[in-house]
Short mmCIF file of C-alpha atoms in Angstrom, two decimals:
data_model
loop_
_atom_site.label_atom_id
_atom_site.label_comp_id
_atom_site.label_asym_id
_atom_site.label_seq_id
_atom_site.Cartn_x
_atom_site.Cartn_y
_atom_site.Cartn_z
CA UNK A 1 -67.39 -24.92 -14.43
CA UNK A 2 -65.96 -21.56 -15.43
CA UNK A 3 -64.87 -20.66 -18.96
CA UNK A 4 -61.17 -21.41 -18.36
CA UNK A 5 -61.98 -24.84 -16.91
CA UNK A 6 -64.24 -25.49 -19.91
CA UNK A 7 -61.40 -24.59 -22.29
CA UNK A 8 -59.09 -27.03 -20.49
CA UNK A 9 -61.73 -29.75 -20.71
CA UNK A 10 -62.20 -29.17 -24.47
CA UNK A 11 -58.42 -29.38 -24.99
CA UNK A 12 -58.20 -32.61 -22.99
CA UNK A 13 -61.13 -34.07 -24.92
CA UNK A 14 -59.62 -33.23 -28.33
CA UNK A 15 -56.26 -34.72 -27.35
CA UNK A 16 -57.94 -37.85 -25.98
CA UNK A 17 -60.06 -38.33 -29.12
CA UNK A 18 -57.15 -37.91 -31.59
CA UNK A 19 -54.71 -40.08 -29.60
CA UNK A 20 -53.62 -43.17 -31.60
CA UNK A 21 -52.19 -46.56 -30.72
CA UNK A 22 -49.10 -48.16 -32.22
CA UNK A 23 -51.15 -49.34 -35.24
CA UNK A 24 -52.23 -45.80 -36.06
CA UNK A 25 -55.83 -46.39 -34.95
CA UNK A 26 -57.65 -43.98 -32.68
CA UNK A 27 -57.56 -45.26 -29.10
CA UNK A 28 -61.15 -44.12 -28.57
CA UNK A 29 -63.23 -45.37 -31.52
CA UNK A 30 -65.42 -42.79 -33.25
CA UNK A 31 -68.60 -44.37 -31.95
CA UNK A 32 -67.43 -43.63 -28.38
CA UNK A 33 -66.31 -40.08 -29.14
CA UNK A 34 -69.21 -38.14 -27.74
CA UNK A 35 -69.69 -34.62 -29.14
CA UNK A 36 -68.87 -31.91 -26.60
CA UNK A 37 -71.88 -29.73 -25.80
CA UNK A 38 -71.06 -26.39 -24.16
CA UNK A 39 -74.14 -24.92 -22.51
CA UNK A 40 -73.96 -21.46 -20.95
CA UNK A 41 -75.12 -17.85 -21.09
CA UNK A 42 -74.42 -15.81 -24.24
CA UNK A 43 -71.32 -13.66 -24.49
CA UNK A 44 -69.11 -15.48 -21.97
CA UNK A 45 -66.55 -16.69 -24.51
CA UNK A 46 -67.66 -20.19 -25.61
CA UNK A 47 -66.68 -19.54 -29.24
CA UNK A 48 -63.36 -18.00 -28.23
CA UNK A 49 -62.27 -20.99 -26.15
CA UNK A 50 -62.99 -23.40 -29.02
CA UNK A 51 -60.79 -21.30 -31.31
CA UNK A 52 -58.05 -21.24 -28.66
CA UNK A 53 -58.37 -25.00 -28.10
CA UNK A 54 -57.92 -25.71 -31.83
CA UNK A 55 -54.83 -23.49 -31.88
CA UNK A 56 -53.30 -25.10 -28.76
CA UNK A 57 -53.98 -28.60 -30.06
CA UNK A 58 -52.58 -27.65 -33.50
CA UNK A 59 -55.64 -29.02 -35.34
CA UNK A 60 -57.97 -27.61 -37.97
CA UNK A 61 -61.15 -25.70 -37.20
CA UNK A 62 -64.40 -25.36 -39.11
CA UNK A 63 -67.04 -23.14 -37.49
CA UNK A 64 -70.72 -22.73 -38.30
CA UNK A 65 -73.50 -20.79 -36.61
CA UNK A 66 -76.29 -23.21 -37.45
CA UNK A 67 -79.11 -20.66 -37.17
CA UNK A 68 -77.77 -19.10 -40.40
CA UNK A 69 -78.40 -22.33 -42.30
CA UNK A 70 -81.34 -24.04 -43.94
CA UNK A 71 -82.03 -27.75 -44.01
CA UNK A 72 -80.70 -27.87 -47.59
CA UNK A 73 -77.28 -26.40 -46.72
CA UNK A 74 -76.94 -28.70 -43.69
CA UNK A 75 -78.23 -31.93 -45.27
CA UNK A 76 -77.53 -31.34 -48.95
CA UNK A 77 -79.72 -30.90 -52.02
CA UNK A 78 -81.91 -33.77 -53.28
CA UNK A 79 -81.05 -35.39 -56.60
CA UNK A 80 -82.66 -38.25 -58.52
CA UNK A 81 -80.69 -41.47 -59.00
CA UNK A 82 -81.60 -44.76 -60.71
CA UNK A 83 -80.85 -48.04 -58.91
CA UNK A 84 -81.52 -51.73 -59.48
CA UNK A 85 -83.49 -53.55 -56.74
CA UNK A 86 -84.48 -57.25 -57.30
CA UNK A 87 -83.67 -56.94 -60.97
CA UNK A 88 -85.93 -53.91 -61.38
CA UNK A 89 -84.78 -50.35 -62.06
CA UNK A 90 -86.25 -47.81 -59.65
CA UNK A 91 -85.86 -44.06 -59.13
CA UNK A 92 -84.63 -42.97 -55.69
CA UNK A 93 -83.76 -39.68 -54.05
CA UNK A 94 -80.16 -39.12 -52.97
CA UNK A 95 -78.58 -36.01 -51.45
CA UNK A 96 -75.50 -34.03 -52.39
CA UNK A 97 -72.84 -33.65 -49.71
CA UNK A 98 -73.72 -31.30 -46.86
CA UNK A 99 -72.10 -27.88 -47.16
CA UNK A 100 -70.83 -28.31 -43.61
CA UNK A 101 -69.21 -31.71 -44.22
CA UNK A 102 -67.80 -30.43 -47.51
CA UNK A 103 -66.18 -27.55 -45.60
CA UNK A 104 -64.40 -30.06 -43.36
CA UNK A 105 -62.93 -31.86 -46.38
CA UNK A 106 -62.03 -28.50 -47.96
CA UNK A 107 -60.20 -27.54 -44.76
CA UNK A 108 -58.24 -30.81 -44.83
CA UNK A 109 -57.36 -30.28 -48.48
CA UNK A 110 -56.20 -26.68 -48.07
CA UNK A 111 -54.35 -26.97 -44.77
CA UNK A 112 -53.17 -30.57 -44.67
CA UNK A 113 -54.76 -30.97 -41.21
CA UNK A 114 -56.36 -34.42 -41.12
CA UNK A 115 -57.73 -33.76 -37.64
CA UNK A 116 -59.68 -30.87 -36.25
CA UNK A 117 -62.72 -29.44 -34.50
CA UNK A 118 -66.09 -29.03 -36.18
CA UNK A 119 -67.77 -26.31 -34.13
CA UNK A 120 -71.52 -25.74 -34.38
CA UNK A 121 -72.78 -22.69 -32.50
CA UNK A 122 -76.35 -22.03 -31.30
CA UNK A 123 -77.07 -25.72 -31.79
CA UNK A 124 -80.32 -25.63 -29.82
CA UNK A 125 -81.78 -22.57 -31.59
CA UNK A 126 -82.45 -24.15 -34.98
CA UNK A 127 -85.69 -23.92 -36.96
CA UNK A 128 -88.36 -26.58 -36.69
CA UNK A 129 -87.40 -28.09 -40.05
CA UNK A 130 -83.71 -28.35 -39.07
CA UNK A 131 -84.23 -29.67 -35.52
CA UNK A 132 -84.37 -33.39 -36.51
CA UNK A 133 -81.18 -32.94 -38.55
CA UNK A 134 -79.35 -31.52 -35.53
CA UNK A 135 -80.50 -34.38 -33.33
CA UNK A 136 -79.24 -36.82 -35.96
CA UNK A 137 -75.95 -34.92 -36.09
CA UNK A 138 -75.37 -35.09 -32.32
CA UNK A 139 -76.49 -38.70 -32.06
CA UNK A 140 -74.88 -40.16 -35.19
CA UNK A 141 -72.22 -37.57 -36.23
CA UNK A 142 -73.79 -37.26 -39.68
CA UNK A 143 -75.37 -34.54 -41.78
CA UNK A 144 -77.78 -36.24 -44.18
CA UNK A 145 -76.02 -39.29 -45.63
CA UNK A 146 -72.52 -38.03 -44.92
CA UNK A 147 -70.52 -38.71 -41.76
CA UNK A 148 -68.07 -36.34 -40.10
CA UNK A 149 -64.56 -37.63 -41.04
CA UNK A 150 -62.57 -39.59 -38.48
CA UNK A 151 -60.22 -37.41 -36.45
CA UNK A 152 -62.67 -34.51 -36.36
CA UNK A 153 -64.09 -33.73 -32.94
CA UNK A 154 -67.58 -32.26 -32.75
CA UNK A 155 -68.01 -29.35 -30.36
CA UNK A 156 -71.41 -27.66 -30.14
CA UNK A 157 -72.55 -24.68 -28.11
CA UNK A 158 -75.95 -23.45 -27.00
CA UNK A 159 -77.69 -21.10 -24.61
CA UNK A 160 -80.06 -22.12 -21.80
CA UNK A 161 -83.74 -21.39 -22.40
CA UNK A 162 -83.83 -18.44 -19.97
CA UNK A 163 -81.61 -16.48 -22.38
CA UNK A 164 -83.30 -17.33 -25.67
CA UNK A 165 -86.99 -17.91 -26.36
CA UNK A 166 -86.27 -19.96 -29.50
CA UNK A 167 -84.27 -22.60 -27.60
CA UNK A 168 -85.29 -26.23 -28.10
CA UNK A 169 -84.76 -28.62 -25.23
CA UNK A 170 -82.79 -31.78 -25.96
CA UNK A 171 -84.35 -35.09 -25.04
CA UNK A 172 -82.66 -37.68 -22.81
CA UNK A 173 -81.73 -39.84 -25.83
CA UNK A 174 -79.67 -36.96 -27.27
CA UNK A 175 -78.17 -35.84 -23.96
CA UNK A 176 -77.07 -39.41 -23.28
CA UNK A 177 -74.94 -39.28 -26.42
CA UNK A 178 -73.07 -36.02 -25.76
CA UNK A 179 -70.45 -34.82 -23.31
CA UNK A 180 -72.35 -31.92 -21.74
CA UNK A 181 -70.39 -29.12 -20.06
CA UNK A 182 -72.33 -26.44 -18.19
CA UNK A 183 -70.35 -23.19 -18.35
CA UNK A 184 -71.03 -20.63 -15.64
CA UNK A 185 -70.40 -16.90 -15.48
CA UNK A 186 -67.23 -16.47 -13.40
CA UNK A 187 -65.56 -13.10 -12.95
CA UNK A 188 -62.29 -14.38 -11.37
CA UNK A 189 -61.70 -16.60 -14.43
CA UNK A 190 -62.39 -13.70 -16.79
CA UNK A 191 -60.12 -11.47 -14.71
CA UNK A 192 -57.16 -13.71 -15.59
CA UNK A 193 -58.17 -13.60 -19.26
CA UNK A 194 -58.54 -9.80 -19.07
CA UNK A 195 -54.98 -9.40 -17.80
CA UNK A 196 -53.63 -11.55 -20.64
CA UNK A 197 -55.71 -9.75 -23.30
CA UNK A 198 -54.80 -6.28 -21.97
CA UNK A 199 -58.41 -5.25 -21.37
CA UNK A 200 -58.56 -1.50 -20.76
CA UNK A 201 -57.46 -0.53 -17.25
CA UNK A 202 -60.66 1.44 -16.57
CA UNK A 203 -62.75 -1.69 -17.16
CA UNK A 204 -60.57 -3.92 -15.01
CA UNK A 205 -60.42 -1.32 -12.25
CA UNK A 206 -64.19 -0.78 -12.35
CA UNK A 207 -65.03 -4.48 -12.23
CA UNK A 208 -62.53 -5.06 -9.45
CA UNK A 209 -64.72 -2.89 -7.23
CA UNK A 210 -68.07 -3.91 -8.76
CA UNK A 211 -67.72 -7.48 -9.95
CA UNK A 212 -71.51 -7.90 -9.62
CA UNK A 213 -71.79 -5.75 -12.79
CA UNK A 214 -69.62 -8.10 -14.85
CA UNK A 215 -72.57 -10.08 -16.24
CA UNK A 216 -76.29 -9.38 -16.11
CA UNK A 217 -79.41 -10.29 -18.07
CA UNK A 218 -82.62 -8.59 -16.91
CA UNK A 219 -86.09 -7.88 -18.23
CA UNK A 220 -86.93 -4.20 -17.71
CA UNK A 221 -89.97 -2.12 -18.75
CA UNK A 222 -87.82 -0.90 -21.67
CA UNK A 223 -87.09 -4.46 -22.79
CA UNK A 224 -84.19 -6.86 -22.34
CA UNK A 225 -81.10 -5.34 -20.65
CA UNK A 226 -77.85 -7.22 -20.58
CA UNK A 227 -74.12 -7.00 -19.91
CA UNK A 228 -71.75 -9.75 -21.10
CA UNK A 229 -68.06 -10.56 -21.08
CA UNK A 230 -68.05 -10.10 -24.84
CA UNK A 231 -69.51 -6.62 -24.37
CA UNK A 232 -66.74 -5.57 -21.95
CA UNK A 233 -64.00 -6.89 -24.25
CA UNK A 234 -65.40 -5.18 -27.35
CA UNK A 235 -65.88 -1.97 -25.37
CA UNK A 236 -62.22 -2.16 -24.33
CA UNK A 237 -61.13 -2.31 -27.98
CA UNK A 238 -63.22 0.69 -29.04
CA UNK A 239 -62.13 2.77 -26.03
CA UNK A 240 -58.47 2.14 -26.86
CA UNK A 241 -59.07 3.27 -30.45
CA UNK A 242 -61.09 6.34 -29.45
CA UNK A 243 -58.36 7.38 -27.02
CA UNK A 244 -55.73 6.96 -29.72
CA UNK A 245 -57.81 9.17 -32.06
CA UNK A 246 -58.42 11.60 -29.16
CA UNK A 247 -62.19 11.19 -29.54
CA UNK A 248 -64.24 11.53 -26.30
CA UNK A 249 -65.67 8.31 -24.88
CA UNK A 250 -69.29 9.14 -24.14
CA UNK A 251 -71.98 7.35 -22.16
CA UNK A 252 -73.88 6.77 -25.41
CA UNK A 253 -70.86 4.91 -26.84
CA UNK A 254 -70.58 2.79 -23.70
CA UNK A 255 -74.32 2.02 -23.89
CA UNK A 256 -73.83 0.55 -27.36
CA UNK A 257 -71.77 -2.25 -25.76
CA UNK A 258 -73.03 -2.33 -22.16
CA UNK A 259 -76.74 -2.60 -22.86
CA UNK A 260 -77.95 -1.96 -19.34
CA UNK A 261 -78.69 1.69 -18.56
CA UNK A 262 -77.81 1.49 -14.87
CA UNK A 263 -74.40 -0.14 -15.44
CA UNK A 264 -73.50 1.88 -18.55
CA UNK A 265 -74.20 5.15 -16.70
CA UNK A 266 -72.26 3.94 -13.67
CA UNK A 267 -69.25 2.90 -15.76
CA UNK A 268 -69.37 6.13 -17.78
CA UNK A 269 -69.14 8.09 -14.53
CA UNK A 270 -66.27 5.90 -13.34
CA UNK A 271 -64.43 6.24 -16.67
CA UNK A 272 -64.42 10.03 -16.30
CA UNK A 273 -63.01 9.65 -12.78
CA UNK A 274 -60.38 7.21 -14.11
CA UNK A 275 -59.32 9.70 -16.79
CA UNK A 276 -59.02 12.54 -14.25
CA UNK A 277 -56.79 10.37 -12.06
CA UNK A 278 -54.70 9.45 -15.08
CA UNK A 279 -54.07 13.13 -15.87
CA UNK A 280 -53.56 14.14 -12.24
CA UNK A 281 -50.96 11.46 -11.48
CA UNK A 282 -49.30 11.18 -14.90
CA UNK A 283 -46.05 12.83 -13.76
CA UNK A 284 -46.00 10.84 -10.50
CA UNK A 285 -46.39 7.59 -12.42
CA UNK A 286 -43.46 8.42 -14.68
CA UNK A 287 -41.34 8.99 -11.57
CA UNK A 288 -42.46 5.65 -10.12
CA UNK A 289 -41.33 3.80 -13.25
CA UNK A 290 -37.95 5.50 -13.26
CA UNK A 291 -37.47 5.01 -9.51
CA UNK A 292 -37.53 8.76 -8.78
CA UNK A 293 -40.86 8.84 -6.91
CA UNK A 294 -40.93 10.20 -3.37
CA UNK A 295 -43.23 8.48 -0.87
CA UNK A 296 -44.17 10.46 2.19
CA UNK A 297 -45.71 7.55 4.06
CA UNK A 298 -49.14 5.94 4.10
CA UNK A 299 -52.23 8.12 3.94
CA UNK A 300 -55.95 7.55 4.28
CA UNK A 301 -57.21 7.26 0.70
CA UNK A 302 -60.73 6.21 -0.40
CA UNK A 303 -60.63 2.62 -1.63
CA UNK A 304 -61.95 3.51 -5.09
CA UNK A 305 -59.12 6.01 -5.54
CA UNK A 306 -56.55 3.50 -4.27
CA UNK A 307 -57.82 0.90 -6.78
CA UNK A 308 -57.93 3.42 -9.62
CA UNK A 309 -54.37 4.68 -9.09
CA UNK A 310 -53.10 1.13 -8.57
CA UNK A 311 -54.80 -0.07 -11.76
CA UNK A 312 -53.39 2.87 -13.70
CA UNK A 313 -49.92 1.75 -12.63
CA UNK A 314 -50.69 -1.93 -13.21
CA UNK A 315 -52.06 -1.24 -16.71
CA UNK A 316 -48.92 0.67 -17.63
CA UNK A 317 -46.71 -2.17 -16.39
CA UNK A 318 -48.82 -4.79 -18.20
CA UNK A 319 -48.69 -2.78 -21.43
CA UNK A 320 -44.88 -2.58 -21.19
CA UNK A 321 -44.60 -6.28 -20.41
CA UNK A 322 -47.04 -7.18 -23.21
CA UNK A 323 -44.79 -5.39 -25.71
CA UNK A 324 -41.74 -7.20 -24.33
CA UNK A 325 -43.64 -10.50 -24.45
CA UNK A 326 -44.67 -9.95 -28.07
CA UNK A 327 -41.05 -9.21 -28.96
CA UNK A 328 -39.99 -12.43 -27.18
CA UNK A 329 -42.60 -14.45 -29.10
CA UNK A 330 -41.47 -12.81 -32.35
CA UNK A 331 -37.86 -13.73 -31.55
CA UNK A 332 -38.80 -17.34 -30.87
CA UNK A 333 -40.73 -17.54 -34.13
CA UNK A 334 -37.89 -15.90 -36.05
CA UNK A 335 -35.52 -18.60 -34.85
CA UNK A 336 -38.00 -21.35 -35.76
CA UNK A 337 -38.54 -20.04 -39.29
CA UNK A 338 -34.79 -19.46 -39.59
CA UNK A 339 -34.19 -23.14 -38.79
CA UNK A 340 -36.82 -24.14 -41.36
CA UNK A 341 -35.14 -21.92 -43.92
CA UNK A 342 -31.77 -23.45 -43.17
CA UNK A 343 -33.16 -26.92 -43.91
CA UNK A 344 -34.63 -25.81 -47.23
CA UNK A 345 -31.80 -23.67 -48.65
CA UNK A 346 -28.91 -25.79 -49.93
CA UNK A 347 -25.39 -24.76 -49.03
CA UNK A 348 -24.41 -24.93 -52.71
CA UNK A 349 -27.40 -22.87 -53.88
CA UNK A 350 -26.22 -20.83 -56.88
CA UNK A 351 -28.60 -17.91 -56.42
CA UNK A 352 -29.38 -17.58 -52.71
CA UNK A 353 -31.69 -14.58 -53.07
CA UNK A 354 -33.85 -16.24 -55.72
CA UNK A 355 -34.21 -19.23 -53.40
CA UNK A 356 -35.17 -16.90 -50.56
CA UNK A 357 -37.82 -15.23 -52.74
CA UNK A 358 -39.36 -18.65 -53.51
CA UNK A 359 -39.32 -19.53 -49.80
CA UNK A 360 -41.22 -16.37 -48.84
CA UNK A 361 -43.69 -16.77 -51.72
CA UNK A 362 -44.56 -20.27 -50.49
CA UNK A 363 -45.03 -18.97 -46.93
CA UNK A 364 -47.29 -16.16 -48.12
CA UNK A 365 -49.39 -18.60 -50.16
CA UNK A 366 -49.74 -21.03 -47.22
CA UNK A 367 -50.73 -18.17 -44.89
CA UNK A 368 -53.35 -16.98 -47.39
CA UNK A 369 -54.91 -20.45 -47.48
CA UNK A 370 -55.01 -20.62 -43.69
CA UNK A 371 -56.71 -17.22 -43.48
CA UNK A 372 -59.18 -18.16 -46.20
CA UNK A 373 -60.16 -21.35 -44.37
CA UNK A 374 -60.06 -19.59 -40.97
CA UNK A 375 -57.61 -22.11 -39.54
CA UNK A 376 -55.40 -19.36 -38.18
CA UNK A 377 -56.34 -16.53 -35.84
CA UNK A 378 -55.84 -12.85 -36.64
CA UNK A 379 -53.08 -12.43 -34.05
CA UNK A 380 -51.16 -15.46 -35.28
CA UNK A 381 -51.52 -14.37 -38.91
CA UNK A 382 -50.27 -10.90 -37.98
CA UNK A 383 -47.29 -12.51 -36.21
CA UNK A 384 -46.41 -14.59 -39.30
CA UNK A 385 -46.46 -11.52 -41.53
CA UNK A 386 -44.24 -9.65 -39.10
CA UNK A 387 -41.82 -12.60 -39.00
CA UNK A 388 -41.54 -12.50 -42.78
CA UNK A 389 -40.94 -8.72 -42.79
CA UNK A 390 -38.22 -9.04 -40.14
CA UNK A 391 -36.56 -11.95 -41.93
CA UNK A 392 -36.59 -10.17 -45.27
CA UNK A 393 -35.08 -7.09 -43.67
CA UNK A 394 -32.29 -9.16 -42.10
CA UNK A 395 -31.61 -11.52 -45.02
CA UNK A 396 -31.98 -9.13 -47.94
CA UNK A 397 -30.25 -6.38 -45.98
CA UNK A 398 -27.22 -8.65 -45.98
CA UNK A 399 -27.02 -8.44 -49.77
CA UNK A 400 -24.99 -5.25 -49.66
CA UNK A 401 -22.94 -5.96 -46.52
CA UNK A 402 -21.98 -9.59 -47.19
CA UNK A 403 -21.25 -11.92 -50.05
CA UNK A 404 -23.74 -13.97 -52.02
CA UNK A 405 -23.24 -17.39 -50.43
CA UNK A 406 -25.75 -18.96 -48.07
CA UNK A 407 -23.08 -19.38 -45.38
CA UNK A 408 -22.36 -15.63 -45.42
CA UNK A 409 -26.08 -14.76 -45.30
CA UNK A 410 -26.61 -17.25 -42.47
CA UNK A 411 -23.78 -15.70 -40.44
CA UNK A 412 -25.39 -12.28 -40.83
CA UNK A 413 -28.72 -13.74 -39.67
CA UNK A 414 -27.12 -15.32 -36.57
CA UNK A 415 -25.39 -12.05 -35.73
CA UNK A 416 -28.66 -10.05 -35.89
CA UNK A 417 -30.50 -12.67 -33.80
CA UNK A 418 -27.89 -12.40 -31.06
CA UNK A 419 -28.18 -8.60 -31.09
CA UNK A 420 -31.96 -8.83 -30.75
CA UNK A 421 -31.63 -11.31 -27.89
CA UNK A 422 -29.36 -8.91 -26.04
CA UNK A 423 -31.91 -6.12 -26.52
CA UNK A 424 -34.66 -8.39 -25.19
CA UNK A 425 -32.62 -9.25 -22.11
CA UNK A 426 -32.06 -5.55 -21.31
CA UNK A 427 -35.78 -4.92 -21.81
CA UNK A 428 -36.67 -7.83 -19.48
CA UNK A 429 -34.48 -6.43 -16.70
CA UNK A 430 -36.09 -3.00 -17.06
CA UNK A 431 -39.66 -4.39 -16.95
CA UNK A 432 -38.92 -6.51 -13.88
CA UNK A 433 -37.59 -3.42 -12.09
CA UNK A 434 -40.73 -1.48 -13.06
CA UNK A 435 -42.93 -4.22 -11.62
CA UNK A 436 -40.99 -4.20 -8.37
CA UNK A 437 -41.10 -0.38 -8.11
CA UNK A 438 -44.88 -0.31 -8.61
CA UNK A 439 -45.49 -2.94 -5.93
CA UNK A 440 -43.13 -1.13 -3.59
CA UNK A 441 -44.84 2.23 -4.15
CA UNK A 442 -48.37 0.81 -3.64
CA UNK A 443 -47.24 -0.92 -0.45
CA UNK A 444 -45.59 2.24 0.91
CA UNK A 445 -48.47 4.52 -0.09
CA UNK A 446 -51.57 2.41 0.65
CA UNK A 447 -50.25 -0.41 2.83
CA UNK A 448 -50.66 -4.10 2.07
CA UNK A 449 -54.43 -4.05 1.83
CA UNK A 450 -56.88 -4.48 -1.06
CA UNK A 451 -55.00 -2.33 -3.60
CA UNK A 452 -51.73 -4.20 -2.96
CA UNK A 453 -53.44 -7.60 -3.22
CA UNK A 454 -55.13 -6.57 -6.48
CA UNK A 455 -51.72 -5.61 -7.91
CA UNK A 456 -50.20 -8.92 -6.79
CA UNK A 457 -53.12 -10.91 -8.27
CA UNK A 458 -52.96 -8.96 -11.54
CA UNK A 459 -49.28 -9.83 -11.98
CA UNK A 460 -49.92 -13.46 -10.99
CA UNK A 461 -52.67 -13.75 -13.62
CA UNK A 462 -50.39 -12.52 -16.41
CA UNK A 463 -48.12 -15.17 -17.93
CA UNK A 464 -45.60 -12.59 -19.11
CA UNK A 465 -45.26 -11.16 -15.59
CA UNK A 466 -44.71 -14.56 -14.03
CA UNK A 467 -42.14 -15.42 -16.68
CA UNK A 468 -40.28 -12.20 -15.88
CA UNK A 469 -40.41 -12.88 -12.15
CA UNK A 470 -38.94 -16.36 -12.71
CA UNK A 471 -36.18 -15.08 -14.99
CA UNK A 472 -35.33 -11.69 -13.44
CA UNK A 473 -36.76 -11.81 -9.93
CA UNK A 474 -39.03 -9.32 -8.19
CA UNK A 475 -38.16 -8.93 -4.48
CA UNK A 476 -41.42 -7.32 -3.31
CA UNK A 477 -43.53 -9.95 -5.08
CA UNK A 478 -41.43 -12.82 -3.76
CA UNK A 479 -41.53 -11.46 -0.19
CA UNK A 480 -45.34 -11.23 -0.22
CA UNK A 481 -46.49 -14.19 -2.30
CA UNK A 482 -47.62 -15.94 0.90
CA UNK A 483 -50.42 -13.36 1.06
CA UNK A 484 -51.81 -14.67 -2.22
CA UNK A 485 -51.86 -18.25 -0.96
CA UNK A 486 -53.70 -17.11 2.18
CA UNK A 487 -56.18 -15.20 -0.01
CA UNK A 488 -56.76 -18.26 -2.21
CA UNK A 489 -57.40 -20.43 0.85
CA UNK A 490 -59.87 -17.83 2.15
CA UNK A 491 -61.74 -17.78 -1.19
CA UNK A 492 -62.01 -21.56 -1.27
CA UNK A 493 -63.24 -21.59 2.32
CA UNK A 494 -65.88 -19.00 1.48
CA UNK A 495 -67.16 -21.10 -1.42
CA UNK A 496 -67.37 -24.20 0.76
CA UNK A 497 -69.28 -22.34 3.48
CA UNK A 498 -71.65 -20.81 0.90
CA UNK A 499 -72.40 -24.30 -0.47
CA UNK A 500 -73.18 -25.60 3.02
CA UNK A 501 -75.17 -22.57 4.17
CA UNK A 502 -76.81 -21.73 0.87
CA UNK A 503 -76.05 -18.04 1.44
CA UNK A 504 -73.01 -15.81 1.52
CA UNK A 505 -72.52 -15.32 5.26
CA UNK A 506 -69.69 -12.91 4.54
CA UNK A 507 -71.89 -10.54 2.52
CA UNK A 508 -72.03 -7.04 3.98
#
């Protein structure tokens, strides 16, 4: 299955394992809760989907890359104990609690999450001395003498042997005790993820035309050459930062992330072409967004130029919508924290602003604990800090303009929230119009061929776009959505034929 399907399966598994009956007991007893084993090539996002699954299931997360550990840290340190057997005192060896199991209990203590995911990465790349311990862990859910607490789901990840020489094969006894998920490289699934994560337009545009370069692991005379999904995403981040600093993006920089000479050189060449198109059509794009663009009818354009120009427009739209979407998420969170605040601040509070200070101090402390125990992602932590800044600005800004009672402060808060909602609504209308104008321009300029379908699919893959279309409408999208369904049916048919024939009969 692809990485998105694997994420869904992990989420379903976690929810199934932590489901309880009316007596508060887990419906699936721990002995029947098989650890999930994700097996797939490196760099396709196995770690990321586990983090996302923990966040979506609202459970704790403890992560370990087991290759960084010794037998002592996994099992615990030996210590001498005296015991009485058959009336005779004997000396026996016991073990301290495993560092890994201790981390689970520490997470529960610090976060209050009694349930979570214990994620062990590179599980099949352990040293010879640690291999028996890992087999015991997968088979019995224990490290040394200490069992993983109830309510904690074990998820492990590993790479197939063709990608790592130090891989150890699991025996049938172990495999028969895990829930094994084989994760495949799948560009269409990553394409959806790329739209959501705002991967740089040059990368998305390049891979749209050369999806065969999305993932590769080869052995060349110079050594191992590889390209991974992780490499493309990290490259996207550094390109964005270099562009912001106005530092040239060179082929040598690209090679640091795309470690295959042929593909890094090819993408470097394409990136220069992408940048030239961006400069050449910058003014035209501004006119498209404002509705002032003039279209002189369809022309014969090379497909790579059609895709590049279309992706430049799409990226701009997605960036605008991403900002609107972040503002909408911030608004939703502001209201939630505002409701929490309202429950905690008493109407008859004598000093409202002192009470507010205590409230924000407690939130900051709780956030610090979550970051320390890595039970909150960077984006979510950033959102929480922004929520607090916005709330402080609204609530403490009311000190001068209103009275000192909680009712007066709350009225000011409600007033500002309504103003922000009105701003969001105006922004949503503008972004929906931009989306429609871009689709209309691409259709008029290039026809309803590959470039138009790519634009339609890009908007479909982005949750924020679809939310806007539902709320505000987008006539061009709505008129042509049947094309997407036809395209999906064609893709499914191709896959079925390839399975039956064993080859891609549609390949050029």
